[in-house]
XYZ file of C-alpha atoms in Angstrom:
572
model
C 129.763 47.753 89.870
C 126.197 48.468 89.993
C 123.894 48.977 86.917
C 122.399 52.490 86.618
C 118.945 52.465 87.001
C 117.615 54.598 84.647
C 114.190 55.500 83.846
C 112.866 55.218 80.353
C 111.847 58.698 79.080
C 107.972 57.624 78.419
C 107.325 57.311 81.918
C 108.531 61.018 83.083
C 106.321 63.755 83.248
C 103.449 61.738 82.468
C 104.555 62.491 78.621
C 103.736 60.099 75.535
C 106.229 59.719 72.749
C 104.998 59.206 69.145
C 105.075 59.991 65.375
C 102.184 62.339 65.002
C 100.393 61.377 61.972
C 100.415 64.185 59.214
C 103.313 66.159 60.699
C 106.629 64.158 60.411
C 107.048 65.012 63.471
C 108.755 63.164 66.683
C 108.304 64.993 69.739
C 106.867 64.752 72.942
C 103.166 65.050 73.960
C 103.408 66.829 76.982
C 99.828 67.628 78.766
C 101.275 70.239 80.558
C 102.250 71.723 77.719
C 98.975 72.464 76.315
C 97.486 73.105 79.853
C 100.026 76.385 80.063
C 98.898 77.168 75.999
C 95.099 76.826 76.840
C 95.739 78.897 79.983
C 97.878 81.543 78.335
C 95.093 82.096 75.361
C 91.967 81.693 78.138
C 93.843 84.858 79.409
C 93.361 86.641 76.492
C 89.661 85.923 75.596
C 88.865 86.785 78.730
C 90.316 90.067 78.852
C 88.217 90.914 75.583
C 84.600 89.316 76.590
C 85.254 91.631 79.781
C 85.275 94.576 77.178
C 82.493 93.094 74.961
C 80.014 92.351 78.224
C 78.695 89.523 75.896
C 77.718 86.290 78.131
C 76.706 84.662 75.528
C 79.545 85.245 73.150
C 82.214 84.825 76.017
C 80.801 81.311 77.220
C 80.729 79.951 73.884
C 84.307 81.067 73.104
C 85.969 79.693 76.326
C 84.280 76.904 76.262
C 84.439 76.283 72.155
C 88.788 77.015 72.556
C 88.964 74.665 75.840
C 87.416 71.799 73.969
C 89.227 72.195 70.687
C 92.493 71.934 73.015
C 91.480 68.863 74.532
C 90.487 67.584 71.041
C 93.870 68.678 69.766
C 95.679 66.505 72.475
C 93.535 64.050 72.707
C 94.380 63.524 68.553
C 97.995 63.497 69.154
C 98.449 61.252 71.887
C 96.181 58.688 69.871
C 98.197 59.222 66.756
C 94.813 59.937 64.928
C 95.123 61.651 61.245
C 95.036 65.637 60.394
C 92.092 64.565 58.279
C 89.748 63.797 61.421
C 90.224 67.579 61.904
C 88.348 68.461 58.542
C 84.337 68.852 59.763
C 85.115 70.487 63.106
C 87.236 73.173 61.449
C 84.720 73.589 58.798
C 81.837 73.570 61.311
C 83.703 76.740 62.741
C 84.419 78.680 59.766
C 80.422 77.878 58.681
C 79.571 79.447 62.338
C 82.047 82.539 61.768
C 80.504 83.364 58.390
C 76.728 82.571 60.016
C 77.750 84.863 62.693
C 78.945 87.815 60.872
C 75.212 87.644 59.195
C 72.905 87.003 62.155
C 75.153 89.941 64.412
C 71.887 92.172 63.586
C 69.516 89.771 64.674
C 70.904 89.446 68.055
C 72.899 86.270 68.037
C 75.387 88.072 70.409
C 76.922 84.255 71.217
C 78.318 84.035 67.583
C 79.179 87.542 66.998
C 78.026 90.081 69.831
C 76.131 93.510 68.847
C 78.048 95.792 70.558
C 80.887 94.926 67.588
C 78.714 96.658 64.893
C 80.574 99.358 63.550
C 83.686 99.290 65.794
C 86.874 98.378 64.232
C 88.465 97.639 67.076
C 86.017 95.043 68.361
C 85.924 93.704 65.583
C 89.757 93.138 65.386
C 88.727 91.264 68.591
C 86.679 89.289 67.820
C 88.044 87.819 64.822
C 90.939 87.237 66.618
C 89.096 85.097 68.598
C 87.604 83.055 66.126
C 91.137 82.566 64.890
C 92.112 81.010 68.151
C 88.898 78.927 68.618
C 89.350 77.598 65.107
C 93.415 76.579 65.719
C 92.685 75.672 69.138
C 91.449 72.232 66.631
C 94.825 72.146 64.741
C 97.216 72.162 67.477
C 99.224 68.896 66.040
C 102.694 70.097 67.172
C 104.028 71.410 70.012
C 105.384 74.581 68.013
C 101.425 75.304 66.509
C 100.580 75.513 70.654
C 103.076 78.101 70.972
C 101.817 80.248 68.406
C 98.737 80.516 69.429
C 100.719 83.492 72.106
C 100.767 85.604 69.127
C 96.982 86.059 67.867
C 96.822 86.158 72.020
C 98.963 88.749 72.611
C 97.487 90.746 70.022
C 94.118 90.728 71.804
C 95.177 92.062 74.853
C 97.012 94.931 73.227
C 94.222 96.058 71.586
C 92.019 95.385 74.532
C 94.489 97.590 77.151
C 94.135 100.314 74.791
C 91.176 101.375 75.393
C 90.356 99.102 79.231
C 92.675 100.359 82.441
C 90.047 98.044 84.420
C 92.245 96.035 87.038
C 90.928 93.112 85.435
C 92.999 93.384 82.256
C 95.806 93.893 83.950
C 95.760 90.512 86.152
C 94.488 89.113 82.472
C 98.037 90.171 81.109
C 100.119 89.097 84.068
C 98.467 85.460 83.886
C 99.151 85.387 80.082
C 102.651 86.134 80.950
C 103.412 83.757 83.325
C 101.652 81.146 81.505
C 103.484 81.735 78.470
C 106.605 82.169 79.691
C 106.265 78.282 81.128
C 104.990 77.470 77.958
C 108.002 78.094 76.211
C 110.710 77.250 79.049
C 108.554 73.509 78.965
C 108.937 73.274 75.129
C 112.250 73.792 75.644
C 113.090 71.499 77.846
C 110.963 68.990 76.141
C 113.116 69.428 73.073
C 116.145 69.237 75.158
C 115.526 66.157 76.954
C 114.282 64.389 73.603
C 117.990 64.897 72.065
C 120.129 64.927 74.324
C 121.841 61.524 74.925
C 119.759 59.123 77.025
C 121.220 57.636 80.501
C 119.990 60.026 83.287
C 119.318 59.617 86.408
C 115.944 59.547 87.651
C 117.709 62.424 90.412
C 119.063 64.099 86.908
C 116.120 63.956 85.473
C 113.635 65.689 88.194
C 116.047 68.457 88.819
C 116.231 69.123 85.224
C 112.133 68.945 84.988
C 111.930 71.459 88.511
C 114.979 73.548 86.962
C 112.618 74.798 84.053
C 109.930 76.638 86.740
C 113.051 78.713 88.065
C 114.020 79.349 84.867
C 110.276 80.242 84.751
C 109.925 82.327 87.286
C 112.923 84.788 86.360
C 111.320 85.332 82.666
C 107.760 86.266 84.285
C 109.854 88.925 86.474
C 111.775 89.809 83.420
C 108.378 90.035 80.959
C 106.831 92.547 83.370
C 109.706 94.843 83.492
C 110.003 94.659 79.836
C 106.149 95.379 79.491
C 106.361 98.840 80.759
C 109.042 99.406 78.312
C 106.822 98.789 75.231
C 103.386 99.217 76.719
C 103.161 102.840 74.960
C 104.383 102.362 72.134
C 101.999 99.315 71.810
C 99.139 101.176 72.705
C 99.922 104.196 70.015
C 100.650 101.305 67.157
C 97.099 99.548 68.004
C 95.303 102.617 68.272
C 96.305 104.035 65.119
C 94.950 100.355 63.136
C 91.874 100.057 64.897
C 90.561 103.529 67.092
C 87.994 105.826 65.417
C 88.908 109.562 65.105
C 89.509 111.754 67.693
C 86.546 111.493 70.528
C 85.234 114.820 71.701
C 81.729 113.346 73.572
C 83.752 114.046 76.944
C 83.342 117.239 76.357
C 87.336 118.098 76.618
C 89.676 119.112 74.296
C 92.129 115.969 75.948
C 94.612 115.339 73.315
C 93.771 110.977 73.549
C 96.144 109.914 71.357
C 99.013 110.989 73.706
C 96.936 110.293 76.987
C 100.020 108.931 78.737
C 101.860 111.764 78.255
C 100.769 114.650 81.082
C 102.331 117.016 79.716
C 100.613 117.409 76.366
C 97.154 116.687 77.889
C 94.860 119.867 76.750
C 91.936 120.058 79.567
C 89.518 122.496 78.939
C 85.530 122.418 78.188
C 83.851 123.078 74.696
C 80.828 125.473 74.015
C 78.950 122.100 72.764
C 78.882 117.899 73.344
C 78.181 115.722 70.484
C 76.493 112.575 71.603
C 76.989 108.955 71.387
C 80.556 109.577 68.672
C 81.938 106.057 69.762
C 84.097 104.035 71.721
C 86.466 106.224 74.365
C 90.084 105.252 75.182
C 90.588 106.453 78.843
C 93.630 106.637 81.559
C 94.688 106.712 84.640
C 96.732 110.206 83.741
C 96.865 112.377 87.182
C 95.161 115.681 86.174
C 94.600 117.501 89.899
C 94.610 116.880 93.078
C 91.517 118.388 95.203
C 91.666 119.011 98.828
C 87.959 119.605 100.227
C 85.907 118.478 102.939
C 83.606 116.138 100.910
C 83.966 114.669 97.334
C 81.362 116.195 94.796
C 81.431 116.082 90.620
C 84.074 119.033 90.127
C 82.063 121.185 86.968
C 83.373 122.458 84.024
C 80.398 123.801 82.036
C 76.670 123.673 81.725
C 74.842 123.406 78.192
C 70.772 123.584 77.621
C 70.421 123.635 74.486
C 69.712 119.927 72.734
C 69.814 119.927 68.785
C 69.011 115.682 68.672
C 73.018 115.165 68.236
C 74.495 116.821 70.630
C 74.100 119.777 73.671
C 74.951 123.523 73.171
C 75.168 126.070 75.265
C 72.729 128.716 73.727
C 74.555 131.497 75.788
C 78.206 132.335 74.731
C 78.525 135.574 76.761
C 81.007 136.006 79.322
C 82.134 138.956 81.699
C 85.432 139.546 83.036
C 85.749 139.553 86.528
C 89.002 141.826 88.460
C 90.498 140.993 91.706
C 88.281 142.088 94.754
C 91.584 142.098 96.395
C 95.015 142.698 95.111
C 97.889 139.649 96.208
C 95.652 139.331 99.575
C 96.103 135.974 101.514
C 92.539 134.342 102.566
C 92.624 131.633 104.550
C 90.331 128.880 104.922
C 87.804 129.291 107.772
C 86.601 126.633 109.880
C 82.847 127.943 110.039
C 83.128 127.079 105.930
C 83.326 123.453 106.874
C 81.476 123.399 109.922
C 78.878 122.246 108.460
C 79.859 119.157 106.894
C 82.072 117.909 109.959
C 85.075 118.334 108.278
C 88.082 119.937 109.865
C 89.796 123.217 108.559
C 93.199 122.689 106.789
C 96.080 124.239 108.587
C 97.331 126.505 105.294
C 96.998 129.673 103.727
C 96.823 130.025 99.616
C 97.867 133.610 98.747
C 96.605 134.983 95.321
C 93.928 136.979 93.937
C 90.438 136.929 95.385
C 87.600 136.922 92.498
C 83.748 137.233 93.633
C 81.368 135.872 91.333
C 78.183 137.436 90.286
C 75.206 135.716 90.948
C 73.921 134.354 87.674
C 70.426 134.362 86.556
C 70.889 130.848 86.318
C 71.551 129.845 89.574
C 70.008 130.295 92.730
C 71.961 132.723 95.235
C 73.752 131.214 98.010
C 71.574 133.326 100.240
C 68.281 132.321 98.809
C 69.352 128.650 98.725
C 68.129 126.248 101.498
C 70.412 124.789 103.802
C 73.295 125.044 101.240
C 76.639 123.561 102.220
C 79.303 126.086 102.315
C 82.541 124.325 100.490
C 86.073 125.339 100.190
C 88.147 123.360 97.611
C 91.990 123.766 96.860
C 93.322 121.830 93.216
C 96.460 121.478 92.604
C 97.547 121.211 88.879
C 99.360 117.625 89.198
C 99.191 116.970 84.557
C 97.954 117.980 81.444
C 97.741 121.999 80.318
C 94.228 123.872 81.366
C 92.961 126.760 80.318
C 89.823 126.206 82.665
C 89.237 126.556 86.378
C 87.142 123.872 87.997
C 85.060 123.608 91.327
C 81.665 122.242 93.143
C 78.780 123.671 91.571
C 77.361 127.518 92.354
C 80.711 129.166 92.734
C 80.730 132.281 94.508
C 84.861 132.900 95.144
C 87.685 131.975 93.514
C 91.475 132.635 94.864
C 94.113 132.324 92.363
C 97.305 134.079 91.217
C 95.910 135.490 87.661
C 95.376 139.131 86.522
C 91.394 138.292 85.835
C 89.084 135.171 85.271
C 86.215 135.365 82.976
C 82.928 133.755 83.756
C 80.527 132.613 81.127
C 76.970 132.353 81.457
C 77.130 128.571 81.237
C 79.114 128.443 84.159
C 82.799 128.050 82.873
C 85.775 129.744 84.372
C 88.791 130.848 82.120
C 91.827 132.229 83.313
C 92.750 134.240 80.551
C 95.824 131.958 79.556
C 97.011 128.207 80.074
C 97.889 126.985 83.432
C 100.998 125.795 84.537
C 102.371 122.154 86.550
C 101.768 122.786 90.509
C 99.370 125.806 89.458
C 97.643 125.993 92.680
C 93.763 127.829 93.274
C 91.074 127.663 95.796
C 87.049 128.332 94.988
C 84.165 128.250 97.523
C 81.107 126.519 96.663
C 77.801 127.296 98.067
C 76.183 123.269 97.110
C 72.407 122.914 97.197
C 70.832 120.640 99.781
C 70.807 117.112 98.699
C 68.811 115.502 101.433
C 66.051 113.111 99.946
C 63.134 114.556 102.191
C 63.441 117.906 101.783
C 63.675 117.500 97.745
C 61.054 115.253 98.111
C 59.211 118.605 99.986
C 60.757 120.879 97.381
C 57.509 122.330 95.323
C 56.915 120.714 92.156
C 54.443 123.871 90.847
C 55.739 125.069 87.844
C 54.749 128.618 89.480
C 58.057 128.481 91.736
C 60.685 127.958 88.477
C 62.210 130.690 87.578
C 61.422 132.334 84.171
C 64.749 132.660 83.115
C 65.815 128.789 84.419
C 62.302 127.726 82.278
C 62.977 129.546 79.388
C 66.547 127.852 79.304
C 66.054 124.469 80.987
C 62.707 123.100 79.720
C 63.430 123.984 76.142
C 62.628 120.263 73.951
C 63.704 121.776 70.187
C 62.266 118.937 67.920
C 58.917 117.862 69.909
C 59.282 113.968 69.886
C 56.451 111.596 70.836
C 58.173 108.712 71.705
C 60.212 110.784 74.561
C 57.105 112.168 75.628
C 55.426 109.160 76.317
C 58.266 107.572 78.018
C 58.401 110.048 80.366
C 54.815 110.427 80.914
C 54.234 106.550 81.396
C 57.616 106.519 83.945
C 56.845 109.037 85.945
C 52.457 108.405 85.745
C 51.900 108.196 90.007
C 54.637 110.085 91.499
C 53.748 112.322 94.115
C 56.850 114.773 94.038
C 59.575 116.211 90.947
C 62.423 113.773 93.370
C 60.287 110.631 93.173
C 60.088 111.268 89.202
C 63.574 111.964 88.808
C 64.293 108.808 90.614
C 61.729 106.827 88.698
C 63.139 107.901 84.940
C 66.689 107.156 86.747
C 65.486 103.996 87.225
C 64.392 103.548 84.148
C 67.305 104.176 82.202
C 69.208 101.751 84.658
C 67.320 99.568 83.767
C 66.803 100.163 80.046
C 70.178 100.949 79.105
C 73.813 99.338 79.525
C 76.883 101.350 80.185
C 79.174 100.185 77.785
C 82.443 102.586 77.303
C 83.390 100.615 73.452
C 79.736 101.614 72.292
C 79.836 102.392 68.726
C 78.959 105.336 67.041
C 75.150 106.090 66.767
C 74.107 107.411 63.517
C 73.702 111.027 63.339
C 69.921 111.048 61.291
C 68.600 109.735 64.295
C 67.054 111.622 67.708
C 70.213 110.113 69.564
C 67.906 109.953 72.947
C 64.922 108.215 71.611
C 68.068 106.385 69.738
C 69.758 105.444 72.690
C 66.670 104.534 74.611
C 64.587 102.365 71.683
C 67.598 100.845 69.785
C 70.905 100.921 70.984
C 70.169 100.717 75.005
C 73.873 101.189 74.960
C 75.955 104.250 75.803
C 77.891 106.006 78.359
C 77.937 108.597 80.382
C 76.637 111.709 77.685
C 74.135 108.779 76.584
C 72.756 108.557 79.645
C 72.889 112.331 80.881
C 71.108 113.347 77.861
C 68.134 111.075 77.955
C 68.080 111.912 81.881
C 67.695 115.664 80.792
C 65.458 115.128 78.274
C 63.249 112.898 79.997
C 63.132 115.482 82.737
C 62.279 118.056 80.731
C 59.364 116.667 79.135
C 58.346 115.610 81.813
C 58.011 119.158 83.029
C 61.277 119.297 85.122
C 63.866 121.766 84.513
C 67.009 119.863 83.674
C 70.353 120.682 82.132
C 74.082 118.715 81.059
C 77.127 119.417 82.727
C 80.624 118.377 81.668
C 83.522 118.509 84.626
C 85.142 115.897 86.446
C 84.171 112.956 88.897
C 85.395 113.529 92.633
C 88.425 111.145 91.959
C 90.271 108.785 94.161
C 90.502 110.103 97.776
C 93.562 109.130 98.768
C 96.195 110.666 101.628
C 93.892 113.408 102.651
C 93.120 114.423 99.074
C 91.041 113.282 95.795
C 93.082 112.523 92.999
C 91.188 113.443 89.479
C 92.595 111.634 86.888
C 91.677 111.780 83.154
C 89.495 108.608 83.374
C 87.348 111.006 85.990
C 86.053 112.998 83.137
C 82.391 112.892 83.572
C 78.815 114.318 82.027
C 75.824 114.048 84.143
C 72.279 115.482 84.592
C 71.446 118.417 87.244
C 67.926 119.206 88.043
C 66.190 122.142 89.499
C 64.477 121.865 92.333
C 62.516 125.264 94.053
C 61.796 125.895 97.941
């Protein structure tokens, strides 16, 4: 009978046997083993330098964690002693503590700026220190495994507040390299005490078994990850997320953002500024059919305080039905103008015509206006406020009467329900670059009522001044200044959605432009505004919506569309 040829275990899987010294331990080096750890927790630090937008701070991490891993194997497959360990982990803990001190002096690659006064950063970032300093004292194949948790903590907090697409691929590569991490330990341990006298056939079909069983557990985790996703999310939020945001200007309950139904969307009669890092979703909130995709407003506000935007102007008048259950339908001469095609349905309901406001232009006195029709469909959340393009002059819907405010808001008189379906016509100013840029820039042509309101500066402040006077010094026209200070800010300023709160006995422009030069969107529509306006441009804020995601004939808003910007006034 002929001997067995077996194959000793050493030689399979390119694995080393050996008592690691300082760990009683006996097991199996396995380089692919730590390959699928480092890739699992490269996953993870990823996913929260693409929330900290730190260059600095990210290369140093990935690169600090891949090289204590390869110092960590490189240890146990030469037997060397825990002790060596000592001055690199101590060089680490000397850098965390150095880093924590020098954050305010902008040594963003120890411990990045944008972390000051966010908790949830923070959280982040120390969580990555704790990884970088174990990725040294990985001297067992059970510390590599544990390195998932401190991991899997950091991308919970990080998809709490970050939807981006890149999280999410983050979180599927974490999960499929962990899930091979801890099939391969297992069959590691297996194959160490089991009886010896396999095959070398035995012994590859028991090595290629473990990436089926592999394979059905990454299936299996993503499943599962739906399933605790929320509750997750609510857990993390409630450790490391400030208070309640209102710098959106809605009323959007945020805590329960995944839930439609308890979504409250409606517009306040002020914005504070700058308030902190915003959570946002991918909630479905309407669904807009019109012939081109434009910001969908809420509200206007003129009235800047240095912390936040008012509208100065509470008053509103209630408007009755024009026409009693009539049935309008679209016209194509209302979209002939912007090449768009009339939709083949009829919306029956109550036809309200808006007065002209003192604050707009009339669609009659406009130039070249665009004449658009938009439908929304109520697809989440409650509302108790009607949205459309700006300079509204109709609006069909099935209510007894809408109230208009002065600001521009239109309330229903009550909370709207799913599948609530209205229609408003738009008359939307000219936006071609040429004929702004031939729009007069003669104080003369404004409006006293739309000065009065929209070139109002409360608290005179010299540093805004000068900004705007040095950004917009050789401009020709009010466009090519408006384009200049947007420029500028571009340029100046970083949009950064985890910004931390600004401190509220500051100017929060001159703030935001000087010190921070970090912010999102109210950041940046303010200091648009107010750069405008001192620089003699009429200017105001408007909270509403983004267009959305146009998609099967329609745009779909969703609650991570809510949106301040800047509108400027620009005469014949």
């Amino acid at each position: 009978m002929a001997t067995p040829n077996f194959v000793p275990q050493r030689e399979i899987g390119f694995v080393k046997e050996g008592s690691v010294a300082g760990t009683g331990l006996n097991e199996p080096v396995s380089p692919s083993l730590y390959l699928a750890g480092l890739v699992a927790v490269l996953a993870a630090v990823y996913a929260v330098n693409f929330g900290l937008e730190s260059a600095s701070f990210g290369t140093f991490s990935i690169v600090g964690i891949t090289l204590g891993f390869a110092t960590s194997y490189w240890m146990r497959w030469r037997g060397t002693a825990n002790r060596s360990l000592q001055i690199p982990v101590l060089l680490i803990v000397v850098l965390l503590i150095a880093g924590m001190a020098a954050s305010e002096r902008g040594m963003d690659w120890l411990w990045p700026s944008s972390v000051s006064g966010d908790r949830q950063k923070a959280g982040q970032v120390l969580l990555t220190w704790l990884l970088l300093l174990l990725s040294f004292l990985l001297n067992s194949n059970g510390a590599v495994l544990f390195c998932v948790v401190p991991s899997f903590a950091m991308l919970a907090l990080v998809s709490q507040s970050n939807t981006d697409s890149e999280i999410q691929n983050s979180f599927l590569l974490f999960v499929t390299a962990t899930t091979f991490l801890m099939v391969h330990d297992n069959f590691l341990r297996t194959r160490q005490f089991q009886a010896k006298g396999r095959t070398e056939t035995q012994e590859k079909q028991l090595f290629g078994g473990q990436f089926q069983l592999a394979a059905l557990c990454v299936m299996g985790a993503l499943v599962f990850a739906n399933v605790v996703a929320v509750p997750l999310k609510t857990i993390g939020m409630s450790v490391f997320s400030p208070s309640a945001l209102s710098s959106l200007s809605s009323s959007t309950d945020k805590s329960n953002s995944m839930a439609a139904s308890t979504l409250q969307v409606s517009e306040n009669s002020s914005v504070e500024l700058a308030t902190g890092p915003v959570p946002v979703s991918d909630t479905v909130l309407m669904r807009v059919i019109a012939a081109r995709g434009v910001n969908w407003r809420g509200t206007t506000f003129d009235l800047y305080t240095g912390t936040r935007f008012e509208n100065s102007d509470t008053r509103r008048a209630s408007i009755e039905p024009a026409e009693t259950e009539s049935t309008v339908q679209m016209k194509e001469a209302e979209y002939r103008g912007l090449g768009g095609n009339a939709p083949d349905r009829t919306l029956s309901g109550r036809l309200f015509v808006l007065p002209s406001s003192r604050l707009e232009i009339p669609s009659l006195e406009m130039e070249n206006p665009h004449i658009l029709t938009q439908t929304f469909r109520i697809m989440g959340g409650t509302f108790s406020q009607l949205y459309g393009a700006t300079s509204v002059t109709r609006v069909l819907a099935n209510v007894p009467h809408l109230d208009v405010q002065s600001a521009g808001g239109m309330l229903p008189g009550g909370a709207l329900p799913q599948s609530f379906e209205y229609q408003v016509t738009s008359a939307v100013p000219d936006d071609d670059v040429a004929h702004l840029q031939a729009a007069s820039s003669d104080i003369k042509d404004v409006p006293n009522a739309i000065q009065d309101r929209y070139l109002q500066l409360g608290k005179d402040n010299a540093n805004l001044r000068r900004i705007a006077n040095s950004v917009v010094r050789g401009q020709k026209n009010n466009h090519d200044k408006v384009r200049a200070l947007v420029d500028y800010i571009g340029k100046t300023c970083k949009y950064n959605l985890q910004s931390p709160r600004a401190p509220r006995d500051r100017d929060l422009v001159e703030y935001f432009l000087m010190d921070s030069k970090m912010g999102y969107c109210d950041s940046f529509g303010a200091s648009l505004v107010m750069l405008c306006r001192y620089a003699g441009i009429p200017a105001r804020l408007v909270s509403g919506f983004l267009p959305g995601d146009f998609k099967e004939g329609a745009y779909v808003v969703k609650e991570k569309h809510k949106h301040i910007w800047t509108e400027v006034f620009f005469p014949k």
